[in-house]
Coordinates of C-alpha atoms in Angstrom, one line a residue:
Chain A
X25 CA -108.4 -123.1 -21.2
X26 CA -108.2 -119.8 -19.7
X27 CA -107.5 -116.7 -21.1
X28 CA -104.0 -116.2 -19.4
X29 CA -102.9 -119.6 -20.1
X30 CA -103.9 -119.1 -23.8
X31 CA -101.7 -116.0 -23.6
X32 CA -98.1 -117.5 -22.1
X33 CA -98.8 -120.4 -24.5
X34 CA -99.2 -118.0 -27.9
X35 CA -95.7 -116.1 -26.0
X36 CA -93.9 -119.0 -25.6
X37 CA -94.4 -120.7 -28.9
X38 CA -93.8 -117.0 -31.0
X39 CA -90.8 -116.5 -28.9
X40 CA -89.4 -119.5 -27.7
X41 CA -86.0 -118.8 -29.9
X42 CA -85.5 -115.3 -28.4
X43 CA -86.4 -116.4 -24.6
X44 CA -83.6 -119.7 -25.0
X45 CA -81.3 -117.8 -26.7
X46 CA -80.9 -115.4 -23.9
X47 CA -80.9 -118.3 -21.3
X48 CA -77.9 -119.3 -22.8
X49 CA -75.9 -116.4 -23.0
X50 CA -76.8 -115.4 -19.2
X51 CA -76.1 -119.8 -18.4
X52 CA -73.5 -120.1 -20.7
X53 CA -75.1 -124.0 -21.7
X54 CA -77.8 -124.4 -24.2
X55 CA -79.2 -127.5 -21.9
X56 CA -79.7 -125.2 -18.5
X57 CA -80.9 -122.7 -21.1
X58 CA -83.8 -125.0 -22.5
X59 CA -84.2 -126.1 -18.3
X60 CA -84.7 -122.6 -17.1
X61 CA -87.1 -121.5 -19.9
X62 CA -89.3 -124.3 -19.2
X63 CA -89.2 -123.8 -15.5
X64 CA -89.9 -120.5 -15.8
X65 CA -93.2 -120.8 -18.2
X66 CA -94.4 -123.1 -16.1
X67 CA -94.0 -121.1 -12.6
X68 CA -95.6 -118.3 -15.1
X69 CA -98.3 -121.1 -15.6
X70 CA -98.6 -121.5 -11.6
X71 CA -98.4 -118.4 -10.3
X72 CA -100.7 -116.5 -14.0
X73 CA -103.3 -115.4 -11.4
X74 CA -100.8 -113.2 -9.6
X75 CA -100.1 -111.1 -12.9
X76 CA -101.8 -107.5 -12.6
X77 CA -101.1 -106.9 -15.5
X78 CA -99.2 -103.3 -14.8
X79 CA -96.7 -104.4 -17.4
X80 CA -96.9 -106.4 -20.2
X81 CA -97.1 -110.3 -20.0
X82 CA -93.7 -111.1 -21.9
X83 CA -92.0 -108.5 -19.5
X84 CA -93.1 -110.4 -16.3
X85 CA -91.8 -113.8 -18.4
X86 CA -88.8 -112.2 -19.3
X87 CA -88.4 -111.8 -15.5
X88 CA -88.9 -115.3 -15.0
X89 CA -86.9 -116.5 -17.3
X90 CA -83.6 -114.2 -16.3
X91 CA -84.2 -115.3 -12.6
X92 CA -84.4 -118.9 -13.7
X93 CA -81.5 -118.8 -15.8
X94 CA -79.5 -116.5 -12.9
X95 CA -80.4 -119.7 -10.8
X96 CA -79.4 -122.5 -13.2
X97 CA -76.1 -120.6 -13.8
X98 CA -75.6 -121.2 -9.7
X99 CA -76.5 -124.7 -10.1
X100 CA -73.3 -126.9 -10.6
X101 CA -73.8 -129.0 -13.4
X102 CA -74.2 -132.6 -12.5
X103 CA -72.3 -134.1 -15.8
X104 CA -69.5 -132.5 -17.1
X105 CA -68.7 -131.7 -21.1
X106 CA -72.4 -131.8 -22.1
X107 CA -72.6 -129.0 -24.1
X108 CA -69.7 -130.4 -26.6
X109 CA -71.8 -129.9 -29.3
X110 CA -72.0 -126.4 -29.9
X111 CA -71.5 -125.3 -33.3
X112 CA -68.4 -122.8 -33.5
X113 CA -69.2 -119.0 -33.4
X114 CA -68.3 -117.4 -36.9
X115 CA -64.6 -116.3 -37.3
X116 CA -65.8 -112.1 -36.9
X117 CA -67.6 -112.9 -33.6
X118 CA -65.0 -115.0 -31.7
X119 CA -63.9 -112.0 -30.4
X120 CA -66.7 -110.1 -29.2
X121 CA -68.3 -113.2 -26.9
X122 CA -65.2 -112.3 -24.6
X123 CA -65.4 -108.6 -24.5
X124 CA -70.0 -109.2 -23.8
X125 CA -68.5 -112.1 -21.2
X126 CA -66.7 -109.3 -19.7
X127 CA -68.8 -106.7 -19.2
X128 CA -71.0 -106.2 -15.7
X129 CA -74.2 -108.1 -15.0
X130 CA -76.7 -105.1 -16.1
X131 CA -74.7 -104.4 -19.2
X132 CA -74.6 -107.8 -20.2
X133 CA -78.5 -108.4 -19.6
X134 CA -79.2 -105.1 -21.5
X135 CA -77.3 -106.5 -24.4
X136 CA -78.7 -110.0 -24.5
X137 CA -82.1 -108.5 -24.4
X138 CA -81.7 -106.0 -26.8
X139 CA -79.7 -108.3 -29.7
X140 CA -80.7 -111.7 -28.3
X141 CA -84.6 -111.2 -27.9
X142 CA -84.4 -108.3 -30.3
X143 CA -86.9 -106.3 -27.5
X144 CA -87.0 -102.5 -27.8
X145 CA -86.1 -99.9 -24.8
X146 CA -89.3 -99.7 -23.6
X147 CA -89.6 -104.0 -23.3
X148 CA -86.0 -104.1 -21.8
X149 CA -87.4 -101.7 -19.2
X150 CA -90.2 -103.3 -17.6
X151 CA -88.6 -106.7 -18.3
X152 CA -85.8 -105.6 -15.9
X153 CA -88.0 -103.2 -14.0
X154 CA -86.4 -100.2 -14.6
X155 CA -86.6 -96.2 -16.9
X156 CA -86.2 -96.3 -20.2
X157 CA -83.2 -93.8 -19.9
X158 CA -81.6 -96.3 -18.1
X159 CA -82.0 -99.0 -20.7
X160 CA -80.5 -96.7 -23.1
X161 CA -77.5 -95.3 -20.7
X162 CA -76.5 -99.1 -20.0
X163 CA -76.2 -100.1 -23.6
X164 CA -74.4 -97.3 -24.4
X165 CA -72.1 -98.0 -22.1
X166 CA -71.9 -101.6 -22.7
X167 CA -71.3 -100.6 -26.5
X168 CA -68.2 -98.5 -25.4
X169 CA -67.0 -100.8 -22.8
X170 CA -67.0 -103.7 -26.0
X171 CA -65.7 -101.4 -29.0
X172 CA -62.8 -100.5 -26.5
X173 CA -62.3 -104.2 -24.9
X174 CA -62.5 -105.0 -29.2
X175 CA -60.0 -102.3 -30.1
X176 CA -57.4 -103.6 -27.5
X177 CA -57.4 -106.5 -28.7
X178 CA -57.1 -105.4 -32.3
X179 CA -53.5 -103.6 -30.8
X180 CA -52.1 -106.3 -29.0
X181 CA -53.0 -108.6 -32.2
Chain B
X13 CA -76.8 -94.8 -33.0
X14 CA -72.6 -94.2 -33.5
X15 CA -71.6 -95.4 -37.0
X16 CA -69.2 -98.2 -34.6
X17 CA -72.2 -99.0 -32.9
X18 CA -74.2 -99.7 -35.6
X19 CA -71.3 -102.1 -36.7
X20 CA -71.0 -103.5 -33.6
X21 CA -74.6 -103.7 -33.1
X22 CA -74.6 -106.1 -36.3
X23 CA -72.0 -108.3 -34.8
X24 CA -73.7 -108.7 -31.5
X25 CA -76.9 -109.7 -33.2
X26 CA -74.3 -112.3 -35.7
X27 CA -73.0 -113.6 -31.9
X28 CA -76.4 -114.1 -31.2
X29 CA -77.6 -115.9 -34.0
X30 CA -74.5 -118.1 -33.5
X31 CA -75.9 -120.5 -31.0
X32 CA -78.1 -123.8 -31.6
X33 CA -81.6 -123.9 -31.2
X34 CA -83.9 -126.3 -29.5
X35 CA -87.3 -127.6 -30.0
X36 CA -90.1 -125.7 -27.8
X37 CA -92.2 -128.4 -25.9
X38 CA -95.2 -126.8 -24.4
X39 CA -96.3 -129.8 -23.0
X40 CA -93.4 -130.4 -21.3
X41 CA -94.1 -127.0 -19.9
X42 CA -97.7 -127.3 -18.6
X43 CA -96.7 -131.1 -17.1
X44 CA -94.1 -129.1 -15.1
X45 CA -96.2 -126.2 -14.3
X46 CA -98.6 -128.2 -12.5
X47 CA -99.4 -128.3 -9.1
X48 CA -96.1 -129.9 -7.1
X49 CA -97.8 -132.8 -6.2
X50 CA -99.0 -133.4 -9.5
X51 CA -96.2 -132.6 -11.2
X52 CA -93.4 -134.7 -9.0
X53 CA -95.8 -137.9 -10.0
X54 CA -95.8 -137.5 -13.7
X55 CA -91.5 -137.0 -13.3
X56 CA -91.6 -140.0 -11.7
X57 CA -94.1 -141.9 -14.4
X58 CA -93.0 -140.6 -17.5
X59 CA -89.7 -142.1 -17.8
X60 CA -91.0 -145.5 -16.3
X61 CA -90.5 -148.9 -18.8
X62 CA -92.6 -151.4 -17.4
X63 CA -92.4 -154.6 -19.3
X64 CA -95.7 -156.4 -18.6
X65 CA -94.5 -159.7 -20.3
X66 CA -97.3 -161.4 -18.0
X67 CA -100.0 -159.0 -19.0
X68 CA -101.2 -158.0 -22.4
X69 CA -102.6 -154.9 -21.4
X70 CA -100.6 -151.9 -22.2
X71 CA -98.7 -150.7 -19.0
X72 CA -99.0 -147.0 -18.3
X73 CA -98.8 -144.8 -15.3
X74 CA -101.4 -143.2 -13.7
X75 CA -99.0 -139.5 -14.5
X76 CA -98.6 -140.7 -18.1
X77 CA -102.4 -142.0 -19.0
X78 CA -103.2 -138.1 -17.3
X79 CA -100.9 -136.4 -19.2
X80 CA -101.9 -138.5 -22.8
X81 CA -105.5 -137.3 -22.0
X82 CA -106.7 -140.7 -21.0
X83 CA -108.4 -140.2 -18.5
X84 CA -111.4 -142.8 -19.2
X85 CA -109.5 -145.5 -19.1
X86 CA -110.0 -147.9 -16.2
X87 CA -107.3 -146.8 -13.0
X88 CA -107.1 -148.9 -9.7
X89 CA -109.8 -148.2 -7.3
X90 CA -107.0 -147.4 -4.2
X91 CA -109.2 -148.3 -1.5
X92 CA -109.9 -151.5 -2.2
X93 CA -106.1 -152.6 -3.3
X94 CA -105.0 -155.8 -2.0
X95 CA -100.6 -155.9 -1.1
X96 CA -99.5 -158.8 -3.2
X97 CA -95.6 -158.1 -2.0
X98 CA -93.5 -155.6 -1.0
X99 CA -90.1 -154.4 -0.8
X100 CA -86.6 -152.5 -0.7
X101 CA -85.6 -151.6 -3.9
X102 CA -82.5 -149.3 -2.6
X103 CA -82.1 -145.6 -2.5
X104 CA -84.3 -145.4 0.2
X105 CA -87.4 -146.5 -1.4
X106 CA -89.9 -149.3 -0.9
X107 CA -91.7 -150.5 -3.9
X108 CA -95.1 -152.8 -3.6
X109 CA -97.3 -154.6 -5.9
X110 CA -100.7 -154.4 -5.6
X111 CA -104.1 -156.1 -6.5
X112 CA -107.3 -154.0 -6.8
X113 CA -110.8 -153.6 -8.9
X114 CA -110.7 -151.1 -11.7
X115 CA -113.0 -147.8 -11.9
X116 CA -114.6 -149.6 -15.0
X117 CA -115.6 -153.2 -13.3
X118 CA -111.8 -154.8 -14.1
X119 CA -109.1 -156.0 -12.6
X120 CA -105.7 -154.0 -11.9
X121 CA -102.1 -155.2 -11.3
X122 CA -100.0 -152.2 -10.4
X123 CA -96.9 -150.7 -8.6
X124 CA -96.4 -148.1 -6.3
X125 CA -93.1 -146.6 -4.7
X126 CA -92.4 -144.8 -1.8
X127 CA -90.5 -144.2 1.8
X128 CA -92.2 -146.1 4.0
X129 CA -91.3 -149.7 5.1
X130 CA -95.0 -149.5 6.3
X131 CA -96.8 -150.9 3.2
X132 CA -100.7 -149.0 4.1
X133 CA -103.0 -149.2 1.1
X134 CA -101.9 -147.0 -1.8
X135 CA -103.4 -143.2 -1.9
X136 CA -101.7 -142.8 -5.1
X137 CA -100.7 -145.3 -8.2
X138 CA -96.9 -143.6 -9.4
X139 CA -95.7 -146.6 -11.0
X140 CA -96.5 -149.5 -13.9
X141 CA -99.0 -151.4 -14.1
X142 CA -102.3 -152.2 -16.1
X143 CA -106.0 -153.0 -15.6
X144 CA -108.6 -154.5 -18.0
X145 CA -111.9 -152.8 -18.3
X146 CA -114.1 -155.4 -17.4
X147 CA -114.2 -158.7 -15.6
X148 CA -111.3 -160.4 -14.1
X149 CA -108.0 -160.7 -15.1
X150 CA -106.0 -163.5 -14.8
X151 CA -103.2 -162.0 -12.5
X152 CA -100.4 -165.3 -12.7
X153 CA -100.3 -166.1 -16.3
X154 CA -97.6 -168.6 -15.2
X155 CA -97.9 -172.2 -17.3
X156 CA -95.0 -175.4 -16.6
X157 CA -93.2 -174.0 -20.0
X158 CA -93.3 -170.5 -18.8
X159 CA -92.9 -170.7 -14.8
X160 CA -91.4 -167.3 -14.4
X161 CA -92.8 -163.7 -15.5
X162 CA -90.2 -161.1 -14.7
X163 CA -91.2 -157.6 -15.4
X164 CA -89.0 -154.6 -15.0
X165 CA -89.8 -151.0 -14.0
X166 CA -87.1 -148.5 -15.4
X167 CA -87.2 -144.9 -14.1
X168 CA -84.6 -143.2 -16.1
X169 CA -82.1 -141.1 -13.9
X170 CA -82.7 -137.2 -14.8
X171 CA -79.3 -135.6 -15.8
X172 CA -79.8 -132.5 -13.9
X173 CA -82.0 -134.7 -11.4
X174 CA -81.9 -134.7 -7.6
X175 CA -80.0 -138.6 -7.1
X176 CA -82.6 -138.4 -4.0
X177 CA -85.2 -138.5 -5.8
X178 CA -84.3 -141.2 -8.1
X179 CA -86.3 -145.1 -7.9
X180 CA -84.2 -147.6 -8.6
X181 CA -85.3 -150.3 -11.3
X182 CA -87.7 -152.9 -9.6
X183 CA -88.3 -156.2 -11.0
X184 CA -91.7 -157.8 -10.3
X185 CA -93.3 -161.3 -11.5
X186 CA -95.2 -164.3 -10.4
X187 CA -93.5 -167.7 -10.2
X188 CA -95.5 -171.0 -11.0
X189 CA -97.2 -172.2 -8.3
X190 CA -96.7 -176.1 -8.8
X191 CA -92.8 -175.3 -8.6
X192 CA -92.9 -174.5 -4.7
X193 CA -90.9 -172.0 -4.9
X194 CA -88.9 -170.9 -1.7
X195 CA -86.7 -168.1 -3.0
X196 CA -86.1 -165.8 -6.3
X197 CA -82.8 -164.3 -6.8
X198 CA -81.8 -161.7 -9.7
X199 CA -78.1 -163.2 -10.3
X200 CA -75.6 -161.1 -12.5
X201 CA -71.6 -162.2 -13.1
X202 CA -70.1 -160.9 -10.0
X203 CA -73.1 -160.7 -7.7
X204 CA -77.0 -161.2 -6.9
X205 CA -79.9 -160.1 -5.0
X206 CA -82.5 -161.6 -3.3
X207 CA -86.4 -160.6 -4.3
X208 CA -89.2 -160.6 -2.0
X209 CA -91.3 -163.7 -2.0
X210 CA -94.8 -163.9 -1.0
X211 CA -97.1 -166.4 -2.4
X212 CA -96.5 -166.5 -5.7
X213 CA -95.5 -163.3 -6.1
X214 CA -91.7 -162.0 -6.3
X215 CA -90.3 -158.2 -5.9
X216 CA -87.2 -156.3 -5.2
X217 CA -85.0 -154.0 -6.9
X218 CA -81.5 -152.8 -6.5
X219 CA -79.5 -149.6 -8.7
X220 CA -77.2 -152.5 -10.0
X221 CA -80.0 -153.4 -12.7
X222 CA -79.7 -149.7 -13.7
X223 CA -77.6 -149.5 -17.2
X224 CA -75.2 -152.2 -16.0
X225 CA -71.3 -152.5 -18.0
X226 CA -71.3 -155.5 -20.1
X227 CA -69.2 -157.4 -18.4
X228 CA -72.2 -157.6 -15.5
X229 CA -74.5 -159.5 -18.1
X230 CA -76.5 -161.5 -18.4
X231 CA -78.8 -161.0 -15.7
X232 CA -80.9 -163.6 -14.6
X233 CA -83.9 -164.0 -12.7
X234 CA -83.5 -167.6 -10.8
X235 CA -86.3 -169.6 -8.7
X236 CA -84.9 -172.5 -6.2
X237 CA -86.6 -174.5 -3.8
X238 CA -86.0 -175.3 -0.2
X239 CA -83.1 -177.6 -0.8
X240 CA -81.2 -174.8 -3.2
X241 CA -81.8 -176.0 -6.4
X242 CA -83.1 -174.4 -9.2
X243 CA -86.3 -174.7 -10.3
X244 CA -85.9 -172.0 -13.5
X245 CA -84.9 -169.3 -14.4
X246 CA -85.4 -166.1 -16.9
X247 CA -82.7 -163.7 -18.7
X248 CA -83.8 -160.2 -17.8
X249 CA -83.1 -158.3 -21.8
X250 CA -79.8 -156.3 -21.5
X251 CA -81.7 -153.8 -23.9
X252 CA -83.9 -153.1 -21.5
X253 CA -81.6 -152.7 -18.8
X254 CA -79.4 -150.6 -20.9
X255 CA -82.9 -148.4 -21.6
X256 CA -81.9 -149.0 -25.3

């Protein structure tokens, strides 16, 4: 086995949790979720010899696996209902999947990769290609666009 | 960090947490990240159910003996495969039985599916099948108590799948020669459909086999002579059918 193989293979099974948890917030179904991060290790596994390595590995994964998860969210389900299953989200978090729902695209990526894979500035940063002071402007504003989506609703309540 | 975001940080990680988890399956991951053609074979083989109720060797695709690292085991040598039948077996794909040597000195009896009515010698095994390891096999196990050998090739129909790309079941089986056969028929309540017959050998296949309602069953394979009557006849298992 080669060396790069070995590597996406120890990535995949330490973070296999973090990488299909944020599949499912961006797809919104834990079944596309589990799709795209298997599609996306194994175009990692197809196209390994491409990686330069100017970034870490699990950045240029985390790549992947956003784009593949971007693309299964485009991707009409062919059966309806199949994500039934779900277990219900505690009672002091029903109302904050709205207000992370609604914020933009970046915001929302920054905050699935920050809480979701639990990755640090820097990791966020080359995952979405972008400065650090970015990473940190975005989440702040995500965190005031949620407090004041989660305080609005605490008024109309 | 804000005191509220520290609180709300907490939250967002609880939201997190919320969701279910699923198994990783690195296999499944190095199966897909092969190369394309690779990779479409063994998403065709893997979910195939060939019953070999004529053959006591175990029936595995070429994609699925790969992927479970058995690679030593005997495989059809392609070139020399000899067509036993052929035929549509609906969705736009032709399925054909075939005869060849193994790589280890045996005998083979195998499937292959494609698009072509044009049934040229195989360049690649992607259905069931089996092969001894030595010596000849006895290809028509066929006796007077058991004149007909029906088997079934399944290919489960991927939920997220392309329909395209989707082989319908195909049912394949010798008849006994001493019956004289003229025609085999798959017969259901409420319809039938006619197999290819050639020789001994019958094959066809049609999506009606695939997870039929109840009210279809049973589903029979029949074998009549020239005159139309039947000669016998074999219950295809609704288990089976119902990939149970």
């Amino acid at each position: 086995m080669d060396r790069r193989l070995h590597e996406l293979e120890e990535l995949y099974r330490a973070r296999h949790a973090h990488f299909v948890r944020v599949a499912r917030a961006i797809t919104g179904d834990p079944e596309r979720a589990h799709e795209a991060v298997q599609d996306a290790f194994a175009d990692a596994i197809r196209s390994r010899r491409a990686f330069r390595g100017d970034a870490p590995l699990e950045a240029w994964v985390w790549r992947a696996v956003i784009n593949a998860a971007r693309k299964a969210t485009r991707r009409p389900l062919v059966e309806v209902g199949a994500a039934q299953d779900e277990l219900a989200p505690p009672p002091a978090v029903r109302e904050l999947a709205p207000a992370v729902a609604a914020l933009p695209e970046r915001q929302r990526l920054v905050v699935f990769l920050r809480y979701y894979a639990d990755l640090d500035y820097r990791a966020i940063a080359d995952a979405l290609d972008v400065e650090v002071g970015t990473v940190s402007a975005t989440l702040a504003a995500a965190h005031r666009a949620v407090r004041q989506r989660l305080e609005e609703v605490q008024a109309d309540a | 960090m804000h005191e509220a975001e520290v609180v709300l940080a907490a939250e967002l990680e609880q939201l997190a947490a919320a969701g279910p988890s699923t198994t990783p399956d690195w296999a499944d991951v190095v199966r897909r990240g092969r190369p394309p053609r690779t990779r479409r074979h063994a998403v065709i083989a893997l979910p195939l159910v060939f019953l070999a109720i004529a053959l006591p060797a175990v029936a595995l695709s070429a994609g699925l003996r790969s992927a479970l690292g058995l690679g030593s085991r005997p495989i059809p040598v392609l070139s020399r495969s000899h067509l036993l039948v052929g035929a549509p077996v609906g969705n736009g794909f032709y399925a054909q039985a075939w005869r060849a040597p193994s790589t280890t000195g045996g005998t083979c009896l195998f499937l292959t599916h494609n698009r072509s009515r044009h049934r040229l010698r195989p360049v690649l095994w992607n259905g069931g099948g089996s092969c001894s390891e030595h010596g000849g096999m006895q290809l028509n196990v066929t006796t007077a108590q058991l004149p007909l050998t029906p088997g079934i090739s399944i290919g489960r129909r991927a939920k997220h799948g392309i329909l395209r790309n989707w082989v319908p079941p195909i049912v394949f089986g010798a008849v006994y020669p001493k019956l004289h056969a003229t025609r085999v028929v798959i017969e259901w309540n409420g319809g039938e459909h006619e197999l290819a017959l050639r020789g001994d050998w019958f094959l066809g296949g049609t999506p009606a086999l695939y997870m039929p309602s109840p009210d279809k069953l049973p589903f029979n394979v029949v074998a009549y002579d020239a005159a139309g009557h039947m000669l016998a006849h074999k219950r295809l298992d609704p288990k089976i059918l119902a990939l149970r």
